[in-house]
Coordinates of C-alpha atoms in Angstrom, one line a residue:
X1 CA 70.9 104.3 35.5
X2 CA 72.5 104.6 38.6
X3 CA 70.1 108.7 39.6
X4 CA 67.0 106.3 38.3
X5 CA 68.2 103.6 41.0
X6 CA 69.1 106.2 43.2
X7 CA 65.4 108.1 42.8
X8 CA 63.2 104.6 43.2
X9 CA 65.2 103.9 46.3
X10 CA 64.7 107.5 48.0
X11 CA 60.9 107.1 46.3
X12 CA 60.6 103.8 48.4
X13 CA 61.6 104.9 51.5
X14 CA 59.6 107.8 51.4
X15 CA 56.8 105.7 50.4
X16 CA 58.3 103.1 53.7
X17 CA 58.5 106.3 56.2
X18 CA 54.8 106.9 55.1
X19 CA 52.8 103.5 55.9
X20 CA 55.0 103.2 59.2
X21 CA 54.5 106.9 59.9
X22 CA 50.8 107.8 62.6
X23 CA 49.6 110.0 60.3
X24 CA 50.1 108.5 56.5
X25 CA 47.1 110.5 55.4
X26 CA 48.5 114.3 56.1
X27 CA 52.0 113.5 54.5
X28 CA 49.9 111.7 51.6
X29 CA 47.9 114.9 51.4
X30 CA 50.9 117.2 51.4
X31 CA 52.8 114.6 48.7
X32 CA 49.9 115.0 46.5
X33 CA 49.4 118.6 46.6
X34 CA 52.8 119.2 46.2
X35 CA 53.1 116.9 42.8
X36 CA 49.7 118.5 41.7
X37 CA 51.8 121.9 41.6
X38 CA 55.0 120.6 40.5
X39 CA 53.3 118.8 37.3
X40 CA 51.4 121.7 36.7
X41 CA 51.9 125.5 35.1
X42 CA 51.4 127.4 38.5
X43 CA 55.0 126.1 39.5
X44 CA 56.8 127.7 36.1
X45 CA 59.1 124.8 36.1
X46 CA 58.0 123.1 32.7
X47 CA 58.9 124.5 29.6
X48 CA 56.4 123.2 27.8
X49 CA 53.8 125.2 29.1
X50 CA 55.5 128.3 27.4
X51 CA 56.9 131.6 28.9
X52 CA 55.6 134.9 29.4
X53 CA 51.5 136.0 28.2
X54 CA 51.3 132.1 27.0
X55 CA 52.0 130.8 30.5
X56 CA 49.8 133.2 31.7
X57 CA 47.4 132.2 29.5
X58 CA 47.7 128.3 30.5
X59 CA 47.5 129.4 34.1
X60 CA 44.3 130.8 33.8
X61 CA 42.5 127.5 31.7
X62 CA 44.4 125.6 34.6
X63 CA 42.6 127.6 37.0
X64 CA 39.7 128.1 35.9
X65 CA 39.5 124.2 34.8
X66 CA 40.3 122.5 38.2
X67 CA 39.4 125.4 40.6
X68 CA 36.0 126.4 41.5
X69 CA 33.8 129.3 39.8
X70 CA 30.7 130.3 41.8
X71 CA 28.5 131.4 39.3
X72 CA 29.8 127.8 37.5
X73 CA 29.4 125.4 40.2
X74 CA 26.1 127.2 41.3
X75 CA 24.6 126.5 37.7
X76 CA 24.7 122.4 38.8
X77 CA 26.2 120.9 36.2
X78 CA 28.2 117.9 37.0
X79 CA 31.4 118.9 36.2
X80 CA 31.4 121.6 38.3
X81 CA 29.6 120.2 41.4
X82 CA 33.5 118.1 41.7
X83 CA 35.7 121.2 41.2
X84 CA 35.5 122.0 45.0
X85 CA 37.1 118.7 45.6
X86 CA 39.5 119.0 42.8
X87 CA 40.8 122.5 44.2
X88 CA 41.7 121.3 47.0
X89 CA 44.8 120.1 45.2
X90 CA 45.6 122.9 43.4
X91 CA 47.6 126.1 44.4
X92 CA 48.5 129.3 42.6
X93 CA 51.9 130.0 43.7
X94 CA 54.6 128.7 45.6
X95 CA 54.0 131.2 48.8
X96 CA 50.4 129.8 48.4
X97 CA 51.6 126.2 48.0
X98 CA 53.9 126.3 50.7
X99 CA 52.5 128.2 53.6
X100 CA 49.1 125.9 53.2
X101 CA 51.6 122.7 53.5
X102 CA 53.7 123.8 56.6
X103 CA 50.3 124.5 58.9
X104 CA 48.9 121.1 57.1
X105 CA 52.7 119.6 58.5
X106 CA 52.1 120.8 61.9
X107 CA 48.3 120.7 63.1
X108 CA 47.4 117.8 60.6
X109 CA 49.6 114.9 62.2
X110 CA 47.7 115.4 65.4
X111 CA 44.4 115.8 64.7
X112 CA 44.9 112.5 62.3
X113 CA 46.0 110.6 65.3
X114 CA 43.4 111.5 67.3
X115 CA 40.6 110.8 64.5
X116 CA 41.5 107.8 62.6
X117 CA 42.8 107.7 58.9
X118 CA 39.7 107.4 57.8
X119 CA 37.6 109.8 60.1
X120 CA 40.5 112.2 59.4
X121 CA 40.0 111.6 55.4
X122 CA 36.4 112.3 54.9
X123 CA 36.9 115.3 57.6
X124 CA 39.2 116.9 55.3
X125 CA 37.9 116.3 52.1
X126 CA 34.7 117.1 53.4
X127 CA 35.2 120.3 55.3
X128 CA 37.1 121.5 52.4
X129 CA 34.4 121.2 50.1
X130 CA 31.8 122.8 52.2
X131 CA 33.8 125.8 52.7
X132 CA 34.5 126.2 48.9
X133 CA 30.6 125.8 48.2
X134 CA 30.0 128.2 51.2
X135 CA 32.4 130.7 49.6
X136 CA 30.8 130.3 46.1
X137 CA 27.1 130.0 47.5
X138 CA 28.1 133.6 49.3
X139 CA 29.6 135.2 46.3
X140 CA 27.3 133.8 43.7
X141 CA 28.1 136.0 40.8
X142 CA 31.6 135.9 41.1
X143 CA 33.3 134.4 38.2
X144 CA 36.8 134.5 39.8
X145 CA 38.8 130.7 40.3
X146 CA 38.8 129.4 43.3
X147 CA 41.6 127.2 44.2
X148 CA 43.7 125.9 47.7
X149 CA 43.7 124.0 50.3
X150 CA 43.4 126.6 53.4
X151 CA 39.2 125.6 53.6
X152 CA 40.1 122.2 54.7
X153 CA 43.4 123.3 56.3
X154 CA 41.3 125.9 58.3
X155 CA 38.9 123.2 59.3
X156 CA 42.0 120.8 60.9
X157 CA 42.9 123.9 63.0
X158 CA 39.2 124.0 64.2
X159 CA 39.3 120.7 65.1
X160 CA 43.1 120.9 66.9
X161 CA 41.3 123.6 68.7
X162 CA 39.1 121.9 70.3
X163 CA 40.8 118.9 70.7
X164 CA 43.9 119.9 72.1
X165 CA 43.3 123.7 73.7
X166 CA 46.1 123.4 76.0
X167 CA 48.7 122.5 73.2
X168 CA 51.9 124.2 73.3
X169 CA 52.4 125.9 69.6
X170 CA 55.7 128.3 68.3
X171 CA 55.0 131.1 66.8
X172 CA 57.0 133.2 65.1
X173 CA 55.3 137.2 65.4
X174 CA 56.7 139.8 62.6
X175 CA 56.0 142.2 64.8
X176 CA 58.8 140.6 67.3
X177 CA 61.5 140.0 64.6
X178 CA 60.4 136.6 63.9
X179 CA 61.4 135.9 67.4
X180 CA 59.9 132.7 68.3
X181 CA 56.9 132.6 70.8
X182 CA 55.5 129.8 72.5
X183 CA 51.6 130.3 72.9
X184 CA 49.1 127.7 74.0
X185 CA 46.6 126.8 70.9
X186 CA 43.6 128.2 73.3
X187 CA 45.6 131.3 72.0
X188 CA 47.2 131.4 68.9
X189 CA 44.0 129.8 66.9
X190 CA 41.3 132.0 68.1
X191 CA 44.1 134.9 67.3
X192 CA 44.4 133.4 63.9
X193 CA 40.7 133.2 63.3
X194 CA 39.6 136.4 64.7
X195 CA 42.5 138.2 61.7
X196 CA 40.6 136.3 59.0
X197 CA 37.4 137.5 60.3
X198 CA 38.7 141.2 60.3
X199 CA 40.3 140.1 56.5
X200 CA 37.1 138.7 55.1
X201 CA 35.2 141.9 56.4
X202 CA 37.5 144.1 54.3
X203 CA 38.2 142.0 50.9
X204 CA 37.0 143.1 48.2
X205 CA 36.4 141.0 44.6
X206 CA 38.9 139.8 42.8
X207 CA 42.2 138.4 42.9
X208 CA 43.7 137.9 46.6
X209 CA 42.7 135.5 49.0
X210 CA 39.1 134.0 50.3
X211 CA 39.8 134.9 54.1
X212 CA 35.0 133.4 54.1
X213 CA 36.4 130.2 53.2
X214 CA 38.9 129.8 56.1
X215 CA 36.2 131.3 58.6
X216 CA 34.1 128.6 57.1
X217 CA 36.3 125.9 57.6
X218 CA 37.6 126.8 61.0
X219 CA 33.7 126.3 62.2
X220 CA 33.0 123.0 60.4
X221 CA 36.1 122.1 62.5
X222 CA 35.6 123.2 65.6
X223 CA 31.6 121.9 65.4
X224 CA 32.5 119.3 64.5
X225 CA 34.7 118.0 66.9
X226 CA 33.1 119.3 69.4
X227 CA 29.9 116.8 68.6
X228 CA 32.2 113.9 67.4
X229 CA 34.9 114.2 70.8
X230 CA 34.4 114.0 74.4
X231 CA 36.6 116.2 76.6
X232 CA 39.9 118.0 75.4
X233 CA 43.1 116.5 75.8
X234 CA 45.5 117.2 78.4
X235 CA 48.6 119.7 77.7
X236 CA 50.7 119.0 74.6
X237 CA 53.5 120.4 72.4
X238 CA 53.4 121.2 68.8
X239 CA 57.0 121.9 67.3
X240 CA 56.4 125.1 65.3
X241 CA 54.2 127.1 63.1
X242 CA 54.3 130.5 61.6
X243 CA 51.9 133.1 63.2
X244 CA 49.9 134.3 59.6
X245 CA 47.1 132.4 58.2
X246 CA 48.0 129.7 55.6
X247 CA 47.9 131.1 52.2
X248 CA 44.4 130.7 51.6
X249 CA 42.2 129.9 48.8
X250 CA 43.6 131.7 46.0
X251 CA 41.9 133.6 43.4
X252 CA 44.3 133.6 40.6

């Protein structure tokens, strides 16, 4: 009794720390993706799901049942036509989960301030689901799952972009020991964007990660806030984020 009392209270002041929070809708997003994974097979932690080839197996009908299959969703039936919506919320490992969630942390906050919980809302959902279909409509034939966040992640760094070029971001560069580097976003994004370009021109099919779908979203983002915005913002500071490319849409 006393861990159940314990959890509700930490559970309510999470839930407390949210609504007072200025940017309720990128923790919400986070919290959800992150129970999506937990509950499900991806994150190994339920027995119930099995062990070995028969997790493997569940993995798979996961995937393939909440992510999105181009030659699938291109057929238009209506089960499909959602599944680049559902995938948003569903990641194939914990390097995938995680690495989406920490740029979502750090460039989502932001940009949700600066558009409005519910501008910020349909943005998201709405970026991310045209850079799934764009992905699928490109690679038609592909029967491969689809799944992640990074399309709609990719789009909020589009739209930080634009709106605050002058921004202030850490980065921590491999190729500097994971020494951290402060680089304005003007930088750092354009950087980031111009590696998945160079990525996406090399993939290949199959498993690994959908490098069209970030380029994809990183447009609708940037377009999009360039129509919807006036003027950038004057200089800011964002606290810290890693130099690579979130995760990515996974093809499990």
């Amino acid at each position: 009794m006393f861990m159940i009392s314990k959890w509700s209270a930490s559970l309510v002041r999470a839930g407390r720390s949210v609504r007072g929070s200025s940017a309720p809708v990128t923790y919400t997003l986070i919290a959800l993706c992150c129970l999506a994974f937990l509950a499900g097979p991806a994150s190994g932690l339920n027995p119930a799901y099995g062990t070995g080839d028969e997790l493997l197996a569940v993995q798979r009908a996961y995937f393939r049942r909440w992510g999105v299959i181009p030659e699938e969703l291109l057929d238009g039936s209506a089960g499909s036509a959602l599944t680049p919506a559902t995938a948003l919320f569903v990641h194939g490992s914990w390097v995938h989960l995680l690495g989406n969630m920490l740029f979502l942390y750090v460039f989502g906050a932001m940009t949700e301030e600066r558009m409005g919980r519910v501008q910020f809302t349909l943005f998201y959902v709405g970026c991310g689901y045209l850079a799934l279909l764009g992905y699928a409509v490109a690679n038609a034939d592909s029967e491969q799952s689809l799944v992640g966040a990074s399309g709609a992640i990719s789009a909020v760094l589009g739209a930080f972009l634009y709106l605050f070029p002058r921004a202030r971001v850490t980065s921590l560069l491999p190729f500097l020991f994971f020494l951290p580097v402060r680089f304005p976003a003007w930088v750092v994004l354009p950087f980031w964007a111009a590696l998945q370009w160079l990525a996406a021109g090399r993939a290949s099919d199959g498993p690994g990660v959908a490098y069209l779908a970030h380029l994809i979203g990183f447009g609708l983002g940037f377009g999009y806030a360039s129509v919807r915005y006036g003027r950038p913002t004057g200089p800011t500071r964002v606290k810290a984020a890693p130099a690579p490319a979130p995760e990515g849409e996974n093809q499990p």
